Amino acid sequence: DSGVTQTPKHLITATGQRVTLRCSPRSGDLSVYWYQQSLDQGLQFLIQYYNGEERAKGNILERFSAQQFPDLHSELNLSSLELGDSALYFCASSEMEGFLDTQYFGPGTRLTVL
Amino acid sequence: AQKVTQAQTEISVVEKEDVTLDCVYETRDTTYYLFWYKQPPSGELVFLIRRNSFDEQNEISGRYSWNFQKSTSSFNFTITASQVVDSAVYFCALSGSKDMRFGAGTRLTVKP
């Protein structure tokens, strides 16, 4: 158990809908990262927050957004969902701000868009 | 741009065999970190090791060992005396100043 929690574990929804994925980092970690794992794209970095502020952006679509709250939990919002958004979404956390720190991953949220 | 290549898509071995998973990386950063993660069938990503770009010492942890060679930009992972529980997808990753990149993963199947 990494100490990172993600809810829900599974999510099934329809095209065009909006969903919110939630992540709580390990105790003491200030950075939260979101990743998408799909069969065709592999594991891709989406976005990073540190202590409530956005720090880095990867291959995140404009339909996706995220935020980190004062209690350090983070939410990833996915809107106007398409079939291709079906994937496993991971949250990771680390103590420090940059990428030169070990990231510990949560169990993931499996999103299925029908 | 950073890139990680895991050329072996799938490897199948019989229990107790040794197996090496290859990882080759590209980066222009002088300071970077290399990682290995394990993804068992249950789906979570489990951290195995981190190595920084200035430390080329090999590391051994039980049946696991890692060989980092900067000259060939490789960070290979060896499992000695493999066990069925080692069956998983293994990812090599590279992090630098701006992001973290994962390889495509190597699916290891250990048969009894």
CSV table of N, CA, C and O in Angstrom, one decimal, chain A residues 35 37 43-45 56 88 90 96 98-107, chain B residues 31-33 35 37 39 43-45 47 50 91 95-100 102:
chain,number,residue,atom,x,y,z
A,35,TYR,N,-1.7,10.8,-14.2
A,35,TYR,CA,-1.3,10.1,-15.3
A,35,TYR,C,-2.4,9.3,-16.0
A,35,TYR,O,-3.4,8.9,-15.3
A,37,GLN,N,-3.2,5.9,-18.4
A,37,GLN,CA,-2.6,4.7,-19.0
A,37,GLN,C,-3.6,4.1,-19.9
A,37,GLN,O,-4.7,3.6,-19.5
A,43,LEU,N,1.6,4.9,-20.6
A,43,LEU,CA,1.5,5.7,-19.4
A,43,LEU,C,2.0,7.2,-19.8
A,43,LEU,O,3.1,7.4,-20.1
A,44,GLN,N,1.0,8.1,-19.6
A,44,GLN,CA,1.4,9.5,-20.0
A,44,GLN,C,1.1,10.4,-18.9
A,44,GLN,O,0.1,10.4,-18.2
A,45,PHE,N,2.0,11.3,-18.6
A,45,PHE,CA,1.9,12.4,-17.6
A,45,PHE,C,0.9,13.4,-18.1
A,45,PHE,O,0.9,13.9,-19.2
A,56,ALA,N,3.3,21.8,-13.6
A,56,ALA,CA,3.7,21.3,-14.9
A,56,ALA,C,2.5,20.7,-15.6
A,56,ALA,O,1.6,20.1,-15.0
A,88,LEU,N,-7.0,3.8,-17.6
A,88,LEU,CA,-6.7,3.8,-16.2
A,88,LEU,C,-6.1,5.1,-15.8
A,88,LEU,O,-5.1,5.5,-16.5
A,90,PHE,N,-4.1,7.3,-13.1
A,90,PHE,CA,-3.4,7.2,-11.8
A,90,PHE,C,-3.1,8.6,-11.3
A,90,PHE,O,-2.8,9.5,-12.0
A,96,MET,N,8.5,16.4,-2.7
A,96,MET,CA,9.1,17.7,-3.2
A,96,MET,C,8.4,18.1,-4.5
A,96,MET,O,7.5,17.4,-5.0
A,98,GLY,N,9.6,19.1,-7.7
A,98,GLY,CA,9.9,18.7,-9.1
A,98,GLY,C,9.8,17.2,-9.4
A,98,GLY,O,9.2,16.5,-8.6
A,99,PHE,N,10.3,16.9,-10.5
A,99,PHE,CA,10.2,15.5,-10.9
A,99,PHE,C,11.4,14.6,-10.4
A,99,PHE,O,11.4,13.4,-10.6
A,100,LEU,N,12.3,15.3,-9.7
A,100,LEU,CA,13.5,14.6,-9.2
A,100,LEU,C,13.2,14.0,-7.8
A,100,LEU,O,14.0,14.2,-6.9
A,101,ASP,N,12.1,13.4,-7.7
A,101,ASP,CA,11.7,12.8,-6.4
A,101,ASP,C,10.9,11.6,-6.7
A,101,ASP,O,10.3,11.5,-7.8
A,102,THR,N,10.9,10.6,-5.8
A,102,THR,CA,10.1,9.4,-6.1
A,102,THR,C,8.7,9.7,-6.0
A,102,THR,O,8.2,10.3,-5.0
A,103,GLN,N,7.9,9.2,-7.0
A,103,GLN,CA,6.5,9.3,-7.0
A,103,GLN,C,5.9,8.0,-6.6
A,103,GLN,O,6.3,6.9,-7.1
A,104,TYR,N,5.0,8.1,-5.7
A,104,TYR,CA,4.2,6.9,-5.2
A,104,TYR,C,2.8,6.9,-5.8
A,104,TYR,O,2.1,7.9,-5.7
A,105,PHE,N,2.4,5.8,-6.4
A,105,PHE,CA,1.2,5.8,-7.2
A,105,PHE,C,0.0,5.2,-6.4
A,105,PHE,O,0.2,4.3,-5.6
A,106,GLY,N,-1.1,5.8,-6.6
A,106,GLY,CA,-2.4,5.2,-6.1
A,106,GLY,C,-2.8,4.0,-6.9
A,106,GLY,O,-2.2,3.7,-7.9
A,107,PRO,N,-3.9,3.4,-6.5
A,107,PRO,CA,-4.3,2.1,-7.2
A,107,PRO,C,-5.0,2.4,-8.5
A,107,PRO,O,-5.2,1.4,-9.3
B,31,THR,N,21.1,16.3,-15.0
B,31,THR,CA,20.6,15.7,-13.8
B,31,THR,C,19.3,15.0,-14.0
B,31,THR,O,18.3,15.7,-14.5
B,32,TYR,N,19.2,13.8,-13.8
B,32,TYR,CA,17.9,13.0,-14.0
B,32,TYR,C,17.9,11.8,-13.1
B,32,TYR,O,18.9,11.5,-12.5
B,33,TYR,N,16.7,11.2,-13.0
B,33,TYR,CA,16.6,10.0,-12.3
B,33,TYR,C,15.9,8.9,-13.1
B,33,TYR,O,15.1,9.2,-14.0
B,35,PHE,N,13.9,5.1,-12.9
B,35,PHE,CA,13.1,4.4,-12.0
B,35,PHE,C,12.7,3.0,-12.6
B,35,PHE,O,12.6,2.9,-13.9
B,37,TYR,N,9.3,0.5,-12.0
B,37,TYR,CA,8.0,0.2,-11.4
B,37,TYR,C,7.5,-1.1,-11.8
B,37,TYR,O,7.7,-1.5,-13.0
B,39,GLN,N,3.9,-3.4,-12.3
B,39,GLN,CA,2.5,-3.4,-12.3
B,39,GLN,C,2.0,-4.8,-12.3
B,39,GLN,O,1.9,-5.4,-13.4
B,43,GLY,N,-3.1,-4.3,-11.0
B,43,GLY,CA,-3.2,-3.0,-11.7
B,43,GLY,C,-2.4,-1.8,-11.0
B,43,GLY,O,-2.2,-0.8,-11.7
B,44,GLU,N,-2.1,-1.9,-9.8
B,44,GLU,CA,-1.4,-0.8,-9.2
B,44,GLU,C,0.1,-0.7,-9.6
B,44,GLU,O,0.6,-1.7,-10.1
B,45,LEU,N,0.7,0.5,-9.5
B,45,LEU,CA,2.1,0.7,-9.9
B,45,LEU,C,2.9,0.7,-8.6
B,45,LEU,O,2.7,1.5,-7.7
B,47,PHE,N,6.5,1.1,-6.8
B,47,PHE,CA,7.9,1.6,-6.9
B,47,PHE,C,8.9,0.5,-6.5
B,47,PHE,O,8.7,-0.1,-5.5
B,50,ARG,N,15.0,3.8,-7.4
B,50,ARG,CA,15.3,5.1,-8.1
B,50,ARG,C,16.8,5.2,-8.1
B,50,ARG,O,17.5,4.8,-7.1
B,91,PHE,N,7.9,-1.4,-15.7
B,91,PHE,CA,8.1,-0.1,-16.4
B,91,PHE,C,9.4,0.5,-16.0
B,91,PHE,O,9.6,0.6,-14.8
B,95,SER,N,12.9,10.6,-15.2
B,95,SER,CA,12.4,11.9,-14.9
B,95,SER,C,13.6,13.0,-14.9
B,95,SER,O,14.7,12.7,-14.5
B,96,GLY,N,13.2,14.1,-15.4
B,96,GLY,CA,14.2,15.2,-15.5
B,96,GLY,C,13.6,16.5,-15.0
B,96,GLY,O,12.8,16.4,-14.0
B,97,SER,N,14.0,17.6,-15.6
B,97,SER,CA,13.6,18.8,-15.1
B,97,SER,C,12.1,19.1,-15.3
B,97,SER,O,11.5,19.9,-14.6
B,98,LYS,N,11.5,18.5,-16.4
B,98,LYS,CA,10.2,19.0,-16.8
B,98,LYS,C,9.1,17.9,-16.7
B,98,LYS,O,7.9,18.3,-16.7
B,99,ASP,N,9.4,16.7,-16.8
B,99,ASP,CA,8.4,15.7,-16.7
B,99,ASP,C,9.0,14.3,-16.4
B,99,ASP,O,10.2,14.2,-16.2
B,100,MET,N,8.1,13.3,-16.4
B,100,MET,CA,8.5,11.9,-16.2
B,100,MET,C,8.0,11.2,-17.4
B,100,MET,O,6.8,11.3,-17.8
B,102,PHE,N,7.7,7.3,-19.2
B,102,PHE,CA,7.7,5.9,-19.0
B,102,PHE,C,8.0,5.1,-20.3
B,102,PHE,O,7.6,5.6,-21.4
